[in-house]
Short mmCIF file of C-alpha atoms and ligand atoms in Angstrom, two decimals:
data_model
loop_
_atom_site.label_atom_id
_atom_site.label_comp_id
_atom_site.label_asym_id
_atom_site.label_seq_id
_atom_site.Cartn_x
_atom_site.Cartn_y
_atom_site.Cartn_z
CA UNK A 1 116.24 105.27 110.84
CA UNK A 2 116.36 101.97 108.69
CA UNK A 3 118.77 99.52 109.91
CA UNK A 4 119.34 96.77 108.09
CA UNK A 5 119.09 93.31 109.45
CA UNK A 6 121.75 90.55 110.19
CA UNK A 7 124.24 92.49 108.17
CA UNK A 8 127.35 90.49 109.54
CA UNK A 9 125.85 87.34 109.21
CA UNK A 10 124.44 88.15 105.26
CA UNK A 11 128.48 88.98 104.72
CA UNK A 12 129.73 86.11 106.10
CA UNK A 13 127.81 83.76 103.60
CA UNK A 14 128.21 86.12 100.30
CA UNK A 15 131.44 86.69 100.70
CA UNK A 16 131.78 89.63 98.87
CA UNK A 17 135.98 90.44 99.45
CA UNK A 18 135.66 87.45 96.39
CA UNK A 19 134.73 90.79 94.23
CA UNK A 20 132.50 89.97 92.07
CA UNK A 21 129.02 90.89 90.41
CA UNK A 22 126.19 90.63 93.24
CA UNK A 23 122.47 91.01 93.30
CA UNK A 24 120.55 92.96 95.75
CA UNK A 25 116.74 91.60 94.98
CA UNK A 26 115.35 93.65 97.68
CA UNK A 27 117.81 96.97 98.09
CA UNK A 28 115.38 99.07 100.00
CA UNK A 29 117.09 101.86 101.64
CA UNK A 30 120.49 100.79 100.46
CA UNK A 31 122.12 99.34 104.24
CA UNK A 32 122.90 95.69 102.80
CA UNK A 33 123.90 96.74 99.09
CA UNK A 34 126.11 99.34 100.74
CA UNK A 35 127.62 96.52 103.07
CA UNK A 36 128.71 94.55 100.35
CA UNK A 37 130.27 97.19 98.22
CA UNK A 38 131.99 98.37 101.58
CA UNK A 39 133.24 94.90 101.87
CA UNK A 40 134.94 94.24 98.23
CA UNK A 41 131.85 93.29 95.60
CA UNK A 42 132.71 95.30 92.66
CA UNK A 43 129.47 95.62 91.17
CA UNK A 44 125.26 95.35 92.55
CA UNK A 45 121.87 95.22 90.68
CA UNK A 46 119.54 96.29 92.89
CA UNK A 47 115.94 95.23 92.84
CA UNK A 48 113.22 96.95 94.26
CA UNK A 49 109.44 97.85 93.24
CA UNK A 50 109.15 100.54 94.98
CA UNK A 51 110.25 103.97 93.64
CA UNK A 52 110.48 105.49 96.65
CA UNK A 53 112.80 102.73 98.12
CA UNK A 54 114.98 103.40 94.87
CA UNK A 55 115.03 106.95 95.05
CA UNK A 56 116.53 106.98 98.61
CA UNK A 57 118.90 103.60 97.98
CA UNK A 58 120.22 105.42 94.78
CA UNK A 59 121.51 108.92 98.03
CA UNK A 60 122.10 106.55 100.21
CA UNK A 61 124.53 105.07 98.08
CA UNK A 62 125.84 108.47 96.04
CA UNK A 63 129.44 107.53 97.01
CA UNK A 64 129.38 104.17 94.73
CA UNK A 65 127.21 105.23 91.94
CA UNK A 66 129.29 104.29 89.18
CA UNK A 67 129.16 100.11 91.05
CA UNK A 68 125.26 100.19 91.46
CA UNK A 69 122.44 99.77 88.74
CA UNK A 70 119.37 100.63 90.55
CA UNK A 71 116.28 98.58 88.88
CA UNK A 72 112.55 99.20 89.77
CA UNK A 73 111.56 95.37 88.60
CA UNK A 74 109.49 92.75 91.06
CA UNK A 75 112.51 90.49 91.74
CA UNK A 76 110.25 87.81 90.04
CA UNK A 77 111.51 89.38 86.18
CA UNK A 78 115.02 88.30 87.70
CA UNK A 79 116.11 86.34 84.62
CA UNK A 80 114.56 88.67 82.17
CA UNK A 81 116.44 91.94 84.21
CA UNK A 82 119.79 89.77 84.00
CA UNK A 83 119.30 88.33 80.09
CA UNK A 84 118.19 92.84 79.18
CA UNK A 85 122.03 93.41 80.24
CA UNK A 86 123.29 90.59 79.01
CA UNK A 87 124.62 89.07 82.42
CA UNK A 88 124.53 85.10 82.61
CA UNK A 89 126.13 84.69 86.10
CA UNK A 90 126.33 86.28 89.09
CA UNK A 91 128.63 85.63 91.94
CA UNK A 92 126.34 86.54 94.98
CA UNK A 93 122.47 87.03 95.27
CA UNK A 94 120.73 88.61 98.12
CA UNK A 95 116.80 88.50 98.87
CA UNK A 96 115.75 90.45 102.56
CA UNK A 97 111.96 89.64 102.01
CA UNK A 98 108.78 91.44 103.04
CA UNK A 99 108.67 95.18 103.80
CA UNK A 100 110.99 97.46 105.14
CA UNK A 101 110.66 99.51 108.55
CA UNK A 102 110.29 102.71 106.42
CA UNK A 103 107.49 101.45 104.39
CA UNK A 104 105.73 100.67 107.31
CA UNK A 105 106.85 104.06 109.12
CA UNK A 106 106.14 106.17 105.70
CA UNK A 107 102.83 108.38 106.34
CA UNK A 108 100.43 107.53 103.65
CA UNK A 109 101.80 103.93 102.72
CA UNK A 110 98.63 102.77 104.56
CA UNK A 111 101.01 99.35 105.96
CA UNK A 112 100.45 100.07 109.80
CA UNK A 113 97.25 100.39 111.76
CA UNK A 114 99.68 102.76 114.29
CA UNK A 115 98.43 105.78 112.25
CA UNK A 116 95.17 106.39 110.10
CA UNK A 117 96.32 106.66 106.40
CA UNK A 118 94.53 105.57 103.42
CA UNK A 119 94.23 101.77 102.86
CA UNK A 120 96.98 101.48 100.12
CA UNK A 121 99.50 98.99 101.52
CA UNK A 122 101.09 98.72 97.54
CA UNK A 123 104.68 98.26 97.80
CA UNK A 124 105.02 99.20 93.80
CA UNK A 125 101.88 102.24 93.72
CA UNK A 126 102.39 102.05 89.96
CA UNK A 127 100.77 98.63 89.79
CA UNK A 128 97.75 97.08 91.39
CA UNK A 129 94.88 97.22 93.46
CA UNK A 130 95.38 99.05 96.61
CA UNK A 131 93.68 97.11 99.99
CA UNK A 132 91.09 99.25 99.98
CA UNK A 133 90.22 98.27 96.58
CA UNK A 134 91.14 94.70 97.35
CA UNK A 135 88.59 94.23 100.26
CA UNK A 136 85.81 96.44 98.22
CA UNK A 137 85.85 93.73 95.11
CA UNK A 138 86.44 90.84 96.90
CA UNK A 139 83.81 88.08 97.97
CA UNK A 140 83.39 87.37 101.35
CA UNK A 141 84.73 83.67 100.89
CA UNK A 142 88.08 84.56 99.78
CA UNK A 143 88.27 87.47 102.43
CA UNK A 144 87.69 84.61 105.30
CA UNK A 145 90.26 82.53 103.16
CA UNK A 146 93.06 85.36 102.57
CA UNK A 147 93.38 86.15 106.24
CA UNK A 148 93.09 82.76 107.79
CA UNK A 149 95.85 81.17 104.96
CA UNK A 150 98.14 84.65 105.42
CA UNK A 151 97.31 85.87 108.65
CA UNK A 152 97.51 82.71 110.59
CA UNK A 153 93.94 84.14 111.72
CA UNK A 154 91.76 82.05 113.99
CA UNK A 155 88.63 84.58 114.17
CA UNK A 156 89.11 84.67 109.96
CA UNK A 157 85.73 83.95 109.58
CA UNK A 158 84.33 86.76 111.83
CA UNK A 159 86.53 89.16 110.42
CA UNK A 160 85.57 88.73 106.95
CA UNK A 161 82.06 88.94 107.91
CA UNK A 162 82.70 92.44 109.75
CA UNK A 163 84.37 93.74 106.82
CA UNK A 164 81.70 92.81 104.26
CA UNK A 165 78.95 94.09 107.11
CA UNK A 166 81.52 97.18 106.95
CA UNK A 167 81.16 97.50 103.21
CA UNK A 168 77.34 98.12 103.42
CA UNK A 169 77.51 100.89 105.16
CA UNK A 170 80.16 102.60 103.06
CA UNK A 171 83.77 101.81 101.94
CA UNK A 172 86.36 101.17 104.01
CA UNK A 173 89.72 103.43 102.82
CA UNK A 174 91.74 104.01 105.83
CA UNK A 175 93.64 101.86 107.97
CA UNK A 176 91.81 103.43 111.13
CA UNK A 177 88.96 102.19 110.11
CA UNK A 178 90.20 98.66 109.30
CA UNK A 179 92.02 98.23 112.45
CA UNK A 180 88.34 99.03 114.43
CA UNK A 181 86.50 96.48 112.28
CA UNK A 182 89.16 94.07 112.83
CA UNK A 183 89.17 94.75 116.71
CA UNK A 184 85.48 94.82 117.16
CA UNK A 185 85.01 91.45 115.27
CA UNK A 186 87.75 89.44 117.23
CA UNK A 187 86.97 88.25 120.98
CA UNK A 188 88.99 89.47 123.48
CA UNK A 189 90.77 86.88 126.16
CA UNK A 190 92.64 88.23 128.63
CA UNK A 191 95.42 90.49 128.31
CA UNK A 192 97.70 90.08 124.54
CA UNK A 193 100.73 91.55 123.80
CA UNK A 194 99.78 92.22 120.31
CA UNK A 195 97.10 93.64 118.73
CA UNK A 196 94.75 91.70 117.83
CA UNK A 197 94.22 93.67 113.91
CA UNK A 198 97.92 92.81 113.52
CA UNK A 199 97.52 89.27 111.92
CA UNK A 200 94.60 90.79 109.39
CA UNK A 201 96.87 93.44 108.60
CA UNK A 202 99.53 91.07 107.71
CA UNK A 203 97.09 88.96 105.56
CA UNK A 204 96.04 91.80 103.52
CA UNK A 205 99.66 93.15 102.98
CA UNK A 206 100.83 89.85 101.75
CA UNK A 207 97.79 89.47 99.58
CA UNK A 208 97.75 92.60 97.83
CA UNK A 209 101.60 92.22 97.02
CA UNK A 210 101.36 88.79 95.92
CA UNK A 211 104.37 88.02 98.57
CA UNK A 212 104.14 84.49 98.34
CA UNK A 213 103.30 83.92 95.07
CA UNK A 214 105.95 82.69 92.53
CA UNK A 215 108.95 82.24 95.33
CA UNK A 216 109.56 79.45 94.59
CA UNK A 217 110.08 79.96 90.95
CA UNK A 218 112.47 83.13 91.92
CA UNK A 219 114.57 80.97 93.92
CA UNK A 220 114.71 78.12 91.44
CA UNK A 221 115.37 80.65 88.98
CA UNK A 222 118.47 82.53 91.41
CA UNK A 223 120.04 79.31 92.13
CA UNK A 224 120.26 78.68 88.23
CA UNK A 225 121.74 82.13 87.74
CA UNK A 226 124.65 81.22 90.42
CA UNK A 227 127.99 81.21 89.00
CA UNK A 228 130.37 78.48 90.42
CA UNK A 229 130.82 79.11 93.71
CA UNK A 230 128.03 81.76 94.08
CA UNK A 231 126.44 82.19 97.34
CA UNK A 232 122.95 82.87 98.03
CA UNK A 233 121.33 84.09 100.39
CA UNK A 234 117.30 84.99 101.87
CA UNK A 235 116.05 86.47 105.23
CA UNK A 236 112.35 86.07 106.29
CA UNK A 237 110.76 87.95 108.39
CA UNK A 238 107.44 85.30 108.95
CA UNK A 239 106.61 81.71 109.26
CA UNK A 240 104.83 81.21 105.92
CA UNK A 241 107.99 82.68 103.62
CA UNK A 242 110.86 80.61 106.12
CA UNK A 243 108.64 77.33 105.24
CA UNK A 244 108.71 78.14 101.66
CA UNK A 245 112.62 79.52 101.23
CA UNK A 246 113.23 76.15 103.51
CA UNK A 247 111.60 73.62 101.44
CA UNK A 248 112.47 75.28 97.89
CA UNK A 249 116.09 75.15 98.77
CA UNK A 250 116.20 71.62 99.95
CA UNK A 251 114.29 70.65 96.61
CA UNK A 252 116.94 72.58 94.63
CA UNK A 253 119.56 70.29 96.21
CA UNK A 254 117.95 67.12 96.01
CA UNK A 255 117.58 68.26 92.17
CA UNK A 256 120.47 68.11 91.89
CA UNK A 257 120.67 70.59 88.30
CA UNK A 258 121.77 73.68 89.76
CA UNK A 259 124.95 72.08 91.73
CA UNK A 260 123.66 74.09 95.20
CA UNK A 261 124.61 73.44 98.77
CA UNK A 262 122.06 75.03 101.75
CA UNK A 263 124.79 76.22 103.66
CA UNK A 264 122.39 76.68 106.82
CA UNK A 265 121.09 73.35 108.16
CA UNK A 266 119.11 75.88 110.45
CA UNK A 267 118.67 79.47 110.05
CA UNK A 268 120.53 81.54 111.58
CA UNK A 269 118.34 84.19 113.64
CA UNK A 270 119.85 87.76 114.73
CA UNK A 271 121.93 87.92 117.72
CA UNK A 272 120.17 89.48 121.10
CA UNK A 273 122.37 92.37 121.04
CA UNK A 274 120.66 93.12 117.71
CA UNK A 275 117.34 92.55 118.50
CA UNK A 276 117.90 94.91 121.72
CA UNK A 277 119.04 97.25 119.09
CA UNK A 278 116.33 96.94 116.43
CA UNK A 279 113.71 94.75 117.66
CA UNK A 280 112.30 94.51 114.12
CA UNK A 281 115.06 91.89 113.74
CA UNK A 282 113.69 89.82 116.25
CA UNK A 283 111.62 87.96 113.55
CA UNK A 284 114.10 87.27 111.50
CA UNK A 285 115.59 84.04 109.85
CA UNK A 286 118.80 83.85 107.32
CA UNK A 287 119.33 80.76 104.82
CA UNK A 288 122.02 80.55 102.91
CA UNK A 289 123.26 78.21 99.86
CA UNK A 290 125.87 78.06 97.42
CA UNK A 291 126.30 76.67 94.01
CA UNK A 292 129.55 73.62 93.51
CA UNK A 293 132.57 75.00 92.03
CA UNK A 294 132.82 74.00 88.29
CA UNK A 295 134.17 70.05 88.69
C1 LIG B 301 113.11 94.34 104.18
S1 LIG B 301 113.21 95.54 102.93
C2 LIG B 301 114.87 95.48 102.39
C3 LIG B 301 115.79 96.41 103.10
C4 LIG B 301 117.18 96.47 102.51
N1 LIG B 301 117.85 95.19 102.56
C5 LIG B 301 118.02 97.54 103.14
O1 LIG B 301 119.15 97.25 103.57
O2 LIG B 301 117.57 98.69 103.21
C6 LIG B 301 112.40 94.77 101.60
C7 LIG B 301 112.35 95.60 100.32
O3 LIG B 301 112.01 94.70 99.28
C8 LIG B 301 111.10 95.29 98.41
N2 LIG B 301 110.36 94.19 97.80
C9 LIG B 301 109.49 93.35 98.41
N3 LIG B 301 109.02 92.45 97.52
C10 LIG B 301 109.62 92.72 96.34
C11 LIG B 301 109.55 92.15 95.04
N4 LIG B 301 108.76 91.09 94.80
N5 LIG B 301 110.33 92.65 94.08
C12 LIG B 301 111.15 93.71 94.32
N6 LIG B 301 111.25 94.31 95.52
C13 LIG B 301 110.49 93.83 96.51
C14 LIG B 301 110.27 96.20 99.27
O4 LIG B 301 109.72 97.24 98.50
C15 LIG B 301 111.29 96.70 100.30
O5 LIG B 301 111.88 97.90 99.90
#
């Protein structure tokens, strides 16, 4: 089962008991949306671009129908969602990046290299190229590029090489038989915890769902949608996105436009009790910031 991550600690910053109007840029399943209307928001947008996400936030959270407008939008269309229904300000914002435990658990979904599906890896499968088409078109340049700059990939190089070696000798669709290239190519050392197709996997992932790209902009553009005394607030779940949320929020406040406050010199990190409970959480970091009440 989906359990969402650093629940107490997401509360504690957004404040919900204020009431309020509060958006939910990644609802998933429902667990953090349903926290906050459990805890006094009075209303949530949710965002998510996957249907399938939607259709099981929108029974997961049957009880509060009438306070929840589910949205399948890219969280990136933010302003345009808000200015469609005529909302200027909201009181709370809420992004829990990346993908969620049931994407990655979801036969066919093609996210995890723990079961052969086809190579799809789309979070939204109305839009895009899937991986599989992603690795057929691409060059063997930007291949080498994608999963050294995403995957944090040493062995990039190789990699790339194996999967365009791969290519000649017919396509590669399944995740079975991108987790063998990926394998094959990569040196073993010694014993390692993970597996070594795990940082390729990532790459691709991130790559096909354009996870990085435009972040920045969202958050600039959340933080201006902050009413005074609005809380935001953003958990990672990898390196690459914490550096970004870190360095975009600290710009927004040195800006000085949008009035905000990080609230999290650090970020706060799950507790062990959680992580002994979901050890998906163990990657994850929370920032938090909040716009100036009105002067
Ligand atoms: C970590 S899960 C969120 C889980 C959720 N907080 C819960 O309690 O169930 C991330 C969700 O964000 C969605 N997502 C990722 N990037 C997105 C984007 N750019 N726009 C909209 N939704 C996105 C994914 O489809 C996934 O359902």
């Amino acid at each position: 089962m989906h359990e969402p991550v650093m629940v107490a600690e997401a509360l504690e910053h957004l404040a919900p008991a204020r009431g309020g109007l509060f958006v939910d840029c990644t609802v998933g399943y429902g667990g953090h949306t349903h926290a906050l209307l459990d805890a006094g928001a009075t209303r949530v947008i949710g965002f998510d671009r996957d249907q399938d996400a939607l259709a099981h936030a929108g029974r997961t959270l049957a009880e509060h129908e009438s306070r929840v407008d589910l949205v399948h939008s890219d969280y990136r269309r933010l302003n345009e969602v808000l200015d469609a229904r005529g909302v200027t300000a909201v009181d709370g914002l809420l992004a829990d990046l990346g993908v969620s435990s049931m994407q990655l658990d979801e036969p066919g979904r093609g996210f995890s290299f723990r079961r052969d599906d086809p190579l799809d890896m789309r979070m939204d499968r109305t839009s895009g190229p899937t991986a599989a088409e992603a690795i057929r078109d691409a060059d063997e340049r930007t291949l080498a590029d994608v999963i050294y700059e995403f995957g944090e990939e040493r062995h990039s190089r190789r990699v790339a090489r194996a999967l365009v070696d791969a290519r000649t000798r017919g396509a590669v669709e399944t995740t079975g038989q991108l987790a063998d290239i990926v394998r094959r190519a990569i040196p073993r050392k010694g014993y390692s915890r993970i597996d070594p197709a795990t940082r390729t996997f990532q790459a691709l992932r991130i790559w096909v769902n354009r996870e990085l790209e435009g972040l920045d902009a969202f958050l600039h553009g959340a933080a201006s949608r902050l009413a005074p005394g609005g809380r935001m607030v953003v958990i990672t779940f990898h390196s690459l996105e914490d550096r970004i949320v870190k360095h975009t929020l600290r710009a927004i406040q040195s800006e000085g436009t949008s009035g905000l406050t990080v609230r999290t010199k650090r970020p706060m990190v799950p507790t062990e009790a959680e992580v002994d409970r979901n050890p998906r959480a163990r990657s994850a970091k929370l920032r938090a910031a909040e716009r100036h009440t009105a002067e």
